[in-house]
PDB file of C-alpha atoms in Angstrom:
ATOM      1  CA  MET A 283      -0.032  -0.006  -0.027  1.00  0.00           C
ATOM      2  CA  GLU A 284       2.879   2.351   0.839  1.00  0.00           C
ATOM      3  CA  LYS A 285       4.260   1.828  -2.714  1.00  0.00           C
ATOM      4  CA  ASP A 286       0.933   2.848  -4.158  1.00  0.00           C
ATOM      5  CA  LYS A 287       0.472   5.918  -1.907  1.00  0.00           C
ATOM      6  CA  LEU A 288       0.983   8.529  -4.530  1.00  0.00           C
ATOM      7  CA  LEU A 289      -1.340   6.820  -6.960  1.00  0.00           C
ATOM      8  CA  VAL A 290      -4.150   6.154  -4.342  1.00  0.00           C
ATOM      9  CA  GLU A 291      -3.956   9.652  -2.848  1.00  0.00           C
ATOM     10  CA  HIS A 292      -4.102  11.282  -6.239  1.00  0.00           C
ATOM     11  CA  LEU A 293      -7.131   9.269  -7.381  1.00  0.00           C
ATOM     12  CA  LEU A 294      -9.027   9.860  -4.099  1.00  0.00           C
ATOM     13  CA  LEU A 295      -8.522  13.576  -4.162  1.00  0.00           C
ATOM     14  CA  THR A 296      -9.195  13.774  -7.982  1.00  0.00           C
ATOM     15  CA  PHE A 297     -12.554  12.042  -7.509  1.00  0.00           C
ATOM     16  CA  VAL A 298     -13.458  13.985  -4.396  1.00  0.00           C
ATOM     17  CA  ILE A 299     -12.906  17.352  -6.110  1.00  0.00           C
ATOM     18  CA  MET A 300     -14.653  16.213  -9.209  1.00  0.00           C
ATOM     19  CA  GLY A 301     -17.544  14.758  -7.170  1.00  0.00           C
ATOM     20  CA  ILE A 302     -18.070  17.944  -5.246  1.00  0.00           C
ATOM     21  CA  CYS A 303     -17.891  20.221  -8.282  1.00  0.00           C
ATOM     22  CA  TRP A 304     -19.674  18.196 -10.982  1.00  0.00           C
ATOM     23  CA  GLY A 305     -22.064  16.790  -8.414  1.00  0.00           C
ATOM     24  CA  LEU A 306     -23.226  20.262  -7.715  1.00  0.00           C
ATOM     25  CA  CYS A 307     -23.655  20.895 -11.458  1.00  0.00           C
ATOM     26  CA  VAL A 308     -25.766  17.689 -11.716  1.00  0.00           C
ATOM     27  CA  ILE A 309     -27.884  18.608  -8.726  1.00  0.00           C
ATOM     28  CA  LEU A 310     -28.434  22.162 -10.111  1.00  0.00           C
ATOM     29  CA  GLY A 311     -29.358  20.728 -13.443  1.00  0.00           C
ATOM     30  CA  ILE A 312     -31.929  18.443 -11.985  1.00  0.00           C
ATOM     31  CA  ASN A 313     -33.512  21.478 -10.417  1.00  0.00           C
ATOM     32  CA  GLY A 314     -33.565  23.430 -13.784  1.00  0.00           C
ATOM     33  CA  ILE A 315     -30.572  25.624 -12.949  1.00  0.00           C
ATOM     34  CA  THR A 316     -28.235  25.019 -16.001  1.00  0.00           C
ATOM     35  CA  MET A 317     -24.990  26.475 -17.388  1.00  0.00           C
ATOM     36  CA  ASN A 318     -26.998  27.683 -20.351  1.00  0.00           C
ATOM     37  CA  ASP A 319     -28.825  30.386 -18.219  1.00  0.00           C
ATOM     38  CA  ASN A 320     -26.350  30.627 -15.302  1.00  0.00           C
ATOM     39  CA  ARG A 321     -22.831  31.304 -16.426  1.00  0.00           C
ATOM     40  CA  TRP A 322     -21.432  31.053 -12.784  1.00  0.00           C
ATOM     41  CA  ILE A 323     -21.988  27.337 -12.915  1.00  0.00           C
ATOM     42  CA  TYR A 324     -19.101  27.151 -15.409  1.00  0.00           C
ATOM     43  CA  LEU A 325     -16.732  27.822 -12.509  1.00  0.00           C
ATOM     44  CA  PHE A 326     -17.678  24.461 -10.925  1.00  0.00           C
ATOM     45  CA  TRP A 327     -17.628  22.750 -14.279  1.00  0.00           C
ATOM     46  CA  PHE A 328     -14.083  24.063 -14.891  1.00  0.00           C
ATOM     47  CA  MET A 329     -12.847  23.124 -11.385  1.00  0.00           C
ATOM     48  CA  GLY A 330     -14.172  19.571 -11.805  1.00  0.00           C
ATOM     49  CA  GLY A 331     -12.416  19.504 -15.165  1.00  0.00           C
ATOM     50  CA  VAL A 332      -9.012  20.383 -13.695  1.00  0.00           C
ATOM     51  CA  SER A 333      -9.464  18.179 -10.616  1.00  0.00           C
ATOM     52  CA  PRO A 334      -6.633  15.738 -11.835  1.00  0.00           C
ATOM     53  CA  ALA A 335      -4.235  18.737 -12.110  1.00  0.00           C
ATOM     54  CA  ILE A 336      -5.193  20.254  -8.766  1.00  0.00           C
ATOM     55  CA  ALA A 337      -4.836  16.868  -7.063  1.00  0.00           C
ATOM     56  CA  SER A 338      -1.575  16.273  -8.852  1.00  0.00           C
ATOM     57  CA  PHE A 339       0.076  19.370  -7.318  1.00  0.00           C
ATOM     58  CA  ILE A 340      -1.323  18.789  -3.939  1.00  0.00           C
ATOM     59  CA  VAL A 341      -0.288  15.144  -3.695  1.00  0.00           C
ATOM     60  CA  LEU A 342       3.181  15.653  -5.256  1.00  0.00           C
ATOM     61  CA  LYS A 343       3.832  18.560  -2.894  1.00  0.00           C
ATOM     62  CA  LYS A 344       2.573  16.625   0.132  1.00  0.00           C
ATOM     63  CA  ASN A 345       4.888  13.685  -0.750  1.00  0.00           C
ATOM     64  CA  GLU A 346       7.799  16.019  -1.444  1.00  0.00           C
ATOM     65  CA  ASN A 347       8.071  15.001  -5.159  1.00  0.00           C
ATOM     66  CA  VAL A 348       8.029  18.767  -6.003  1.00  0.00           C
ATOM     67  CA  THR A 349       9.202  21.632  -3.884  1.00  0.00           C
ATOM     68  CA  GLY A 350       6.432  23.938  -4.897  1.00  0.00           C
ATOM     69  CA  PHE A 351       4.087  25.291  -7.653  1.00  0.00           C
ATOM     70  CA  LYS A 352       6.955  26.619  -9.711  1.00  0.00           C
ATOM     71  CA  GLU A 353       8.682  23.259  -9.940  1.00  0.00           C
ATOM     72  CA  TRP A 354       5.345  21.518 -10.684  1.00  0.00           C
ATOM     73  CA  ILE A 355       4.645  23.954 -13.560  1.00  0.00           C
ATOM     74  CA  LYS A 356       8.125  23.397 -14.908  1.00  0.00           C
ATOM     75  CA  ARG A 357       7.638  19.601 -14.949  1.00  0.00           C
ATOM     76  CA  VAL A 358       4.215  19.702 -16.489  1.00  0.00           C
ATOM     77  CA  PHE A 359       5.138  22.323 -19.128  1.00  0.00           C
ATOM     78  CA  ASP A 360       8.456  20.839 -20.108  1.00  0.00           C
ATOM     79  CA  LEU A 361       8.461  22.586 -23.486  1.00  0.00           C
ATOM     80  CA  LYS A 362      12.028  21.716 -24.520  1.00  0.00           C
ATOM     81  CA  GLN A 363      11.338  18.485 -26.644  1.00  0.00           C
ATOM     82  CA  LYS A 364      12.711  17.108 -29.775  1.00  0.00           C
ATOM     83  CA  ILE A 365      10.924  17.994 -33.117  1.00  0.00           C
ATOM     84  CA  VAL A 366      10.099  14.211 -33.597  1.00  0.00           C
ATOM     85  CA  ALA A 367       8.494  14.185 -30.190  1.00  0.00           C
ATOM     86  CA  TYR A 368       6.281  17.209 -31.103  1.00  0.00           C
ATOM     87  CA  LEU A 369       5.370  15.594 -34.425  1.00  0.00           C
ATOM     88  CA  LEU A 370       4.192  12.492 -32.524  1.00  0.00           C
ATOM     89  CA  ALA A 371       1.949  14.575 -30.327  1.00  0.00           C
ATOM     90  CA  VAL A 372       0.496  16.486 -33.395  1.00  0.00           C
ATOM     91  CA  LEU A 373       0.147  13.537 -35.810  1.00  0.00           C
ATOM     92  CA  PHE A 374      -1.546  11.113 -33.482  1.00  0.00           C
ATOM     93  CA  PRO A 375      -4.680  13.232 -32.959  1.00  0.00           C
ATOM     94  CA  ILE A 376      -4.765  14.086 -36.634  1.00  0.00           C
ATOM     95  CA  LEU A 377      -4.659  10.394 -37.502  1.00  0.00           C
ATOM     96  CA  HIS A 378      -7.464   9.723 -35.173  1.00  0.00           C
ATOM     97  CA  ALA A 379      -9.707  12.490 -36.411  1.00  0.00           C
ATOM     98  CA  ALA A 380      -8.832  11.596 -40.055  1.00  0.00           C
ATOM     99  CA  ILE A 381     -10.038   7.997 -39.576  1.00  0.00           C
ATOM    100  CA  MET A 382     -13.239   9.105 -37.793  1.00  0.00           C
ATOM    101  CA  CYS A 383     -14.014  11.600 -40.484  1.00  0.00           C
ATOM    102  CA  LEU A 384     -13.415   9.040 -43.226  1.00  0.00           C
ATOM    103  CA  ILE A 385     -15.801   6.485 -41.668  1.00  0.00           C
ATOM    104  CA  SER A 386     -18.509   8.567 -40.119  1.00  0.00           C
ATOM    105  CA  GLY A 387     -18.346  11.684 -42.304  1.00  0.00           C
ATOM    106  CA  TYR A 388     -18.000  15.248 -41.211  1.00  0.00           C
ATOM    107  CA  ARG A 389     -19.201  18.821 -41.518  1.00  0.00           C
ATOM    108  CA  LYS A 390     -16.977  21.899 -41.743  1.00  0.00           C
ATOM    109  CA  GLY A 391     -16.744  23.918 -38.579  1.00  0.00           C
ATOM    110  CA  LEU A 392     -14.659  26.953 -37.647  1.00  0.00           C
ATOM    111  CA  PRO A 393     -12.071  28.398 -40.081  1.00  0.00           C
ATOM    112  CA  LEU A 394      -8.605  26.796 -39.586  1.00  0.00           C
ATOM    113  CA  TYR A 395      -6.936  30.083 -38.817  1.00  0.00           C
ATOM    114  CA  PHE A 396      -8.582  29.903 -35.357  1.00  0.00           C
ATOM    115  CA  PHE A 397      -6.888  26.519 -34.663  1.00  0.00           C
ATOM    116  CA  PRO A 398      -3.832  27.954 -32.593  1.00  0.00           C
ATOM    117  CA  LEU A 399      -6.181  29.948 -30.354  1.00  0.00           C
ATOM    118  CA  MET A 400      -8.469  26.891 -29.917  1.00  0.00           C
ATOM    119  CA  VAL A 401      -5.565  24.718 -28.944  1.00  0.00           C
ATOM    120  CA  LEU A 402      -4.337  27.326 -26.383  1.00  0.00           C
ATOM    121  CA  ALA A 403      -7.898  27.343 -24.907  1.00  0.00           C
ATOM    122  CA  MET A 404      -8.088  23.561 -24.864  1.00  0.00           C
ATOM    123  CA  ILE A 405      -4.827  23.273 -22.856  1.00  0.00           C
ATOM    124  CA  PHE A 406      -6.922  24.510 -19.996  1.00  0.00           C
ATOM    125  CA  ALA A 407     -10.221  22.988 -20.972  1.00  0.00           C
ATOM    126  CA  GLY A 408      -9.039  19.371 -21.169  1.00  0.00           C
ATOM    127  CA  GLY A 409      -5.247  19.291 -21.689  1.00  0.00           C
ATOM    128  CA  LEU A 410      -4.479  19.889 -18.056  1.00  0.00           C
ATOM    129  CA  GLU A 411      -6.040  16.597 -17.035  1.00  0.00           C
ATOM    130  CA  GLU A 412      -2.781  15.115 -18.192  1.00  0.00           C
ATOM    131  CA  ALA A 413      -1.026  16.739 -15.316  1.00  0.00           C
ATOM    132  CA  GLY A 414      -2.761  13.972 -13.326  1.00  0.00           C
ATOM    133  CA  TRP A 415      -3.535  11.051 -15.571  1.00  0.00           C
ATOM    134  CA  ARG A 416      -0.233  10.938 -17.487  1.00  0.00           C
ATOM    135  CA  TYR A 417       1.961  12.563 -14.749  1.00  0.00           C
ATOM    136  CA  ILE A 418       0.919  10.114 -11.988  1.00  0.00           C
ATOM    137  CA  THR A 419      -1.804   7.535 -12.825  1.00  0.00           C
ATOM    138  CA  PHE A 420      -0.370   5.986 -15.938  1.00  0.00           C
ATOM    139  CA  PRO A 421       3.312   6.078 -14.988  1.00  0.00           C
ATOM    140  CA  GLU A 422       2.710   4.662 -11.563  1.00  0.00           C
ATOM    141  CA  LEU A 423       0.718   1.773 -13.043  1.00  0.00           C
ATOM    142  CA  ASP A 424       3.185   1.312 -15.829  1.00  0.00           C
ATOM    143  CA  LYS A 425       6.049   0.742 -13.378  1.00  0.00           C
ATOM    144  CA  LYS A 426       4.003  -2.008 -11.563  1.00  0.00           C
ATOM    145  CA  LEU A 427       2.095  -3.665 -14.378  1.00  0.00           C
ATOM    146  CA  GLY A 428       3.528  -2.776 -17.809  1.00  0.00           C
ATOM    147  CA  PHE A 429       2.387  -0.696 -20.703  1.00  0.00           C
ATOM    148  CA  VAL A 430      -0.869  -2.407 -21.835  1.00  0.00           C
ATOM    149  CA  PRO A 431      -2.354  -3.238 -18.377  1.00  0.00           C
ATOM    150  CA  ALA A 432      -1.503   0.329 -17.163  1.00  0.00           C
ATOM    151  CA  THR A 433      -3.141   1.847 -20.232  1.00  0.00           C
ATOM    152  CA  LEU A 434      -6.325  -0.190 -19.894  1.00  0.00           C
ATOM    153  CA  ILE A 435      -6.687   0.616 -16.120  1.00  0.00           C
ATOM    154  CA  THR A 436      -6.081   4.297 -16.739  1.00  0.00           C
ATOM    155  CA  ALA A 437      -8.621   4.308 -19.503  1.00  0.00           C
ATOM    156  CA  VAL A 438     -11.285   2.752 -17.268  1.00  0.00           C
ATOM    157  CA  ILE A 439     -10.524   5.270 -14.473  1.00  0.00           C
ATOM    158  CA  TRP A 440     -10.539   8.194 -16.907  1.00  0.00           C
ATOM    159  CA  TRP A 441     -13.823   6.979 -18.520  1.00  0.00           C
ATOM    160  CA  LEU A 442     -15.621   6.771 -15.194  1.00  0.00           C
ATOM    161  CA  TRP A 443     -14.296  10.109 -14.095  1.00  0.00           C
ATOM    162  CA  HIS A 444     -16.070  11.606 -17.020  1.00  0.00           C
ATOM    163  CA  LEU A 445     -19.454  10.053 -16.143  1.00  0.00           C
ATOM    164  CA  PRO A 446     -21.161  13.073 -14.391  1.00  0.00           C
ATOM    165  CA  LEU A 447     -20.618  15.240 -17.509  1.00  0.00           C
ATOM    166  CA  PHE A 448     -23.282  13.061 -19.216  1.00  0.00           C
ATOM    167  CA  TYR A 449     -25.793  14.272 -16.706  1.00  0.00           C
ATOM    168  CA  ILE A 450     -24.877  18.018 -16.616  1.00  0.00           C
ATOM    169  CA  PRO A 451     -27.186  20.223 -18.938  1.00  0.00           C
ATOM    170  CA  GLY A 452     -24.995  22.339 -21.152  1.00  0.00           C
ATOM    171  CA  ALA A 453     -21.955  20.066 -21.039  1.00  0.00           C
ATOM    172  CA  VAL A 454     -20.837  18.779 -24.460  1.00  0.00           C
ATOM    173  CA  GLN A 455     -21.365  15.233 -23.276  1.00  0.00           C
ATOM    174  CA  TYR A 456     -24.883  15.661 -21.949  1.00  0.00           C
ATOM    175  CA  HIS A 457     -27.139  12.799 -22.927  1.00  0.00           C
ATOM    176  CA  LYS A 458     -24.531  11.384 -25.346  1.00  0.00           C
ATOM    177  CA  ASN A 459     -23.553   7.738 -25.633  1.00  0.00           C
ATOM    178  CA  PHE A 460     -21.375   6.956 -22.677  1.00  0.00           C
ATOM    179  CA  PHE A 461     -20.369   3.555 -24.052  1.00  0.00           C
ATOM    180  CA  VAL A 462     -19.174   4.847 -27.386  1.00  0.00           C
ATOM    181  CA  PHE A 463     -17.277   7.607 -25.475  1.00  0.00           C
ATOM    182  CA  GLY A 464     -15.538   4.857 -23.555  1.00  0.00           C
ATOM    183  CA  ILE A 465     -14.248   3.244 -26.767  1.00  0.00           C
ATOM    184  CA  MET A 466     -12.880   6.660 -27.782  1.00  0.00           C
ATOM    185  CA  ILE A 467     -11.251   6.999 -24.383  1.00  0.00           C
ATOM    186  CA  LEU A 468      -9.609   3.700 -24.765  1.00  0.00           C
ATOM    187  CA  GLY A 469      -7.944   4.686 -28.029  1.00  0.00           C
ATOM    188  CA  LEU A 470      -6.936   8.124 -26.672  1.00  0.00           C
ATOM    189  CA  SER A 471      -5.342   6.376 -23.591  1.00  0.00           C
ATOM    190  CA  PHE A 472      -3.189   4.331 -25.873  1.00  0.00           C
ATOM    191  CA  ILE A 473      -2.162   7.414 -27.810  1.00  0.00           C
ATOM    192  CA  LEU A 474      -1.290   9.358 -24.667  1.00  0.00           C
ATOM    193  CA  GLY A 475       0.309   6.435 -22.981  1.00  0.00           C
ATOM    194  CA  THR A 476       2.579   5.896 -25.927  1.00  0.00           C
ATOM    195  CA  ILE A 477       3.526   9.601 -25.990  1.00  0.00           C
ATOM    196  CA  ARG A 478       4.331   9.497 -22.306  1.00  0.00           C
ATOM    197  CA  ARG A 479       6.299   6.254 -22.538  1.00  0.00           C
ATOM    198  CA  LEU A 480       8.303   7.301 -25.674  1.00  0.00           C
ATOM    199  CA  THR A 481       9.080  10.958 -24.858  1.00  0.00           C
ATOM    200  CA  GLY A 482       8.810  10.970 -21.003  1.00  0.00           C
ATOM    201  CA  SER A 483       6.944  14.344 -21.431  1.00  0.00           C
ATOM    202  CA  VAL A 484       3.869  15.418 -19.580  1.00  0.00           C
ATOM    203  CA  TRP A 485       3.602  18.580 -21.744  1.00  0.00           C
ATOM    204  CA  LEU A 486       3.381  16.667 -24.977  1.00  0.00           C
ATOM    205  CA  CYS A 487       0.396  14.707 -23.502  1.00  0.00           C
ATOM    206  CA  VAL A 488      -1.125  18.001 -22.572  1.00  0.00           C
ATOM    207  CA  LEU A 489      -0.598  19.315 -26.145  1.00  0.00           C
ATOM    208  CA  CYS A 490      -1.937  16.147 -27.816  1.00  0.00           C
ATOM    209  CA  HIS A 491      -5.056  16.212 -25.612  1.00  0.00           C
ATOM    210  CA  ALA A 492      -5.615  19.953 -26.442  1.00  0.00           C
ATOM    211  CA  ILE A 493      -5.217  19.225 -30.174  1.00  0.00           C
ATOM    212  CA  PHE A 494      -7.594  16.256 -29.935  1.00  0.00           C
ATOM    213  CA  ASN A 495     -10.242  18.341 -28.164  1.00  0.00           C
ATOM    214  CA  SER A 496      -9.661  21.238 -30.774  1.00  0.00           C
ATOM    215  CA  ILE A 497     -10.109  19.299 -34.006  1.00  0.00           C
ATOM    216  CA  GLY A 498     -13.830  18.571 -33.386  1.00  0.00           C
ATOM    217  CA  ASN A 499     -14.510  22.317 -33.571  1.00  0.00           C
ATOM    218  CA  PHE A 500     -13.150  22.438 -37.106  1.00  0.00           C
ATOM    219  CA  PHE A 501     -14.298  19.081 -38.461  1.00  0.00           C
ATOM    220  CA  HIS A 502     -17.624  18.066 -36.874  1.00  0.00           C
ATOM    221  CA  TYR A 503     -17.681  14.326 -36.778  1.00  0.00           C
ATOM    222  CA  ASP A 504     -19.855  11.849 -34.845  1.00  0.00           C
ATOM    223  CA  MET A 505     -17.564  11.357 -31.806  1.00  0.00           C
ATOM    224  CA  TYR A 506     -20.286  10.044 -29.449  1.00  0.00           C
ATOM    225  CA  GLY A 507     -22.754   8.229 -31.756  1.00  0.00           C
ATOM    226  CA  SER A 508     -20.905   6.016 -34.211  1.00  0.00           C
ATOM    227  CA  PHE A 509     -19.986   2.714 -32.662  1.00  0.00           C
ATOM    228  CA  LEU A 510     -18.476   1.513 -35.916  1.00  0.00           C
ATOM    229  CA  ALA A 511     -16.280   4.541 -36.502  1.00  0.00           C
ATOM    230  CA  ALA A 512     -15.093   4.656 -32.789  1.00  0.00           C
ATOM    231  CA  SER A 513     -14.240   0.934 -32.774  1.00  0.00           C
ATOM    232  CA  ILE A 514     -12.299   0.925 -36.035  1.00  0.00           C
ATOM    233  CA  THR A 515     -10.482   4.207 -35.121  1.00  0.00           C
ATOM    234  CA  THR A 516      -9.610   2.789 -31.645  1.00  0.00           C
ATOM    235  CA  ALA A 517      -8.396  -0.492 -33.109  1.00  0.00           C
ATOM    236  CA  ILE A 518      -6.079   1.367 -35.554  1.00  0.00           C
ATOM    237  CA  VAL A 519      -4.543   3.731 -33.055  1.00  0.00           C
ATOM    238  CA  ILE A 520      -3.938   0.890 -30.596  1.00  0.00           C
ATOM    239  CA  LEU A 521      -2.130  -1.009 -33.271  1.00  0.00           C
ATOM    240  CA  VAL A 522       0.014   1.976 -34.086  1.00  0.00           C
ATOM    241  CA  SER A 523       0.743   2.562 -30.426  1.00  0.00           C
ATOM    242  CA  LEU A 524       1.741  -1.105 -29.888  1.00  0.00           C
ATOM    243  CA  VAL A 525       3.992  -1.045 -32.909  1.00  0.00           C
ATOM    244  CA  LEU A 526       5.767   2.089 -31.617  1.00  0.00           C
ATOM    245  CA  ILE A 527       6.152   0.667 -28.139  1.00  0.00           C
ATOM    246  CA  ASN A 528       7.591  -2.581 -29.499  1.00  0.00           C
ATOM    247  CA  LEU A 529      10.098  -0.659 -31.705  1.00  0.00           C
ATOM    248  CA  GLN A 530      11.244   1.250 -28.693  1.00  0.00           C
ATOM    249  CA  ARG A 531      11.674  -2.002 -26.768  1.00  0.00           C
ATOM    250  CA  LYS A 532      13.693  -3.624 -29.553  1.00  0.00           C
ATOM    251  CA  GLU A 533      15.857  -0.486 -29.859  1.00  0.00           C
ATOM    252  CA  ALA A 534      16.497  -0.555 -26.104  1.00  0.00           C
ATOM    253  CA  LEU A 535      17.470  -4.296 -26.227  1.00  0.00           C
ATOM    254  CA  SER A 536      19.871  -3.778 -29.095  1.00  0.00           C
ATOM    255  CA  ARG A 537      21.930  -1.047 -27.228  1.00  0.00           C
TER     256      ARG A 537
END
C-alpha cells in the first residue's frame, strides 16, 4: 500500500474534487438551474475538469516530489522537446480524427486560422487533465504492471471520471452515448500512454489532448454516436501505439 500511496492519494483527491464540483452541477441541473442560463456554474464545471491537475500538485507537494508550484509547472510544461516528439503529439490526434471523418463523415466547422487559439484554450479545458492522468496515474501503473495493463486501467478510471458530464445540462457530453465515448477514451489512452512512454513528457500529452479536443470544432464528426467509427479508429490507433512501443523496446534491447 505504501508503494501505491502517490497513486491512491491522487485518485481519491481527484474524484473528491470532481464529485463535489460536478455533483453540484448535476444537482443544479436536476432542479432546472443550468449552465445555459447561469454562467457562474461554469466555474464548478471548470474546477471539476481540472481536478486531476489540482490533485496532482497537492499530492506531489505533500509527498515531497516537488518543492512547490513553480517546480510543478516546470515539470508539467516541459516545453523543450525534440521535433520528432512534437510531431508524434501532433500527428496522433490528426490520424485519429482523419479515420473518424473518413468512416463517419464530417461537416466543416470553424475556419482553420482559429486553430492555434483553440488549442491554447483547450490546454486549460481538457489538456491539463494530463497533469494527473499521465503525470501520476499511468506512470505509476506502468512501473508496476507494464504498458498495456497500465493503459487499460487508466482508460477505465478516466472513462468513469467523465461520467457526471453526461448528466450536466450544457456540457458537451450531456445525454450522449457513454459507451461509445468509452471506446474513444480507450484509443486516446493508448495514444497518450505511448507519447508519455516514448518521450517521457507530460507537456506533450497536454498538447496532444488539447489538439484532440480542438479538432472537433473544425471538423464536426460523430464522436459519441458512431460505434463502428469509434471501434475501427480505436483499433487502428492501438495497433500503431503497440508497434511504436515494441520498436522502442527492440531499440533498447539492441543497445
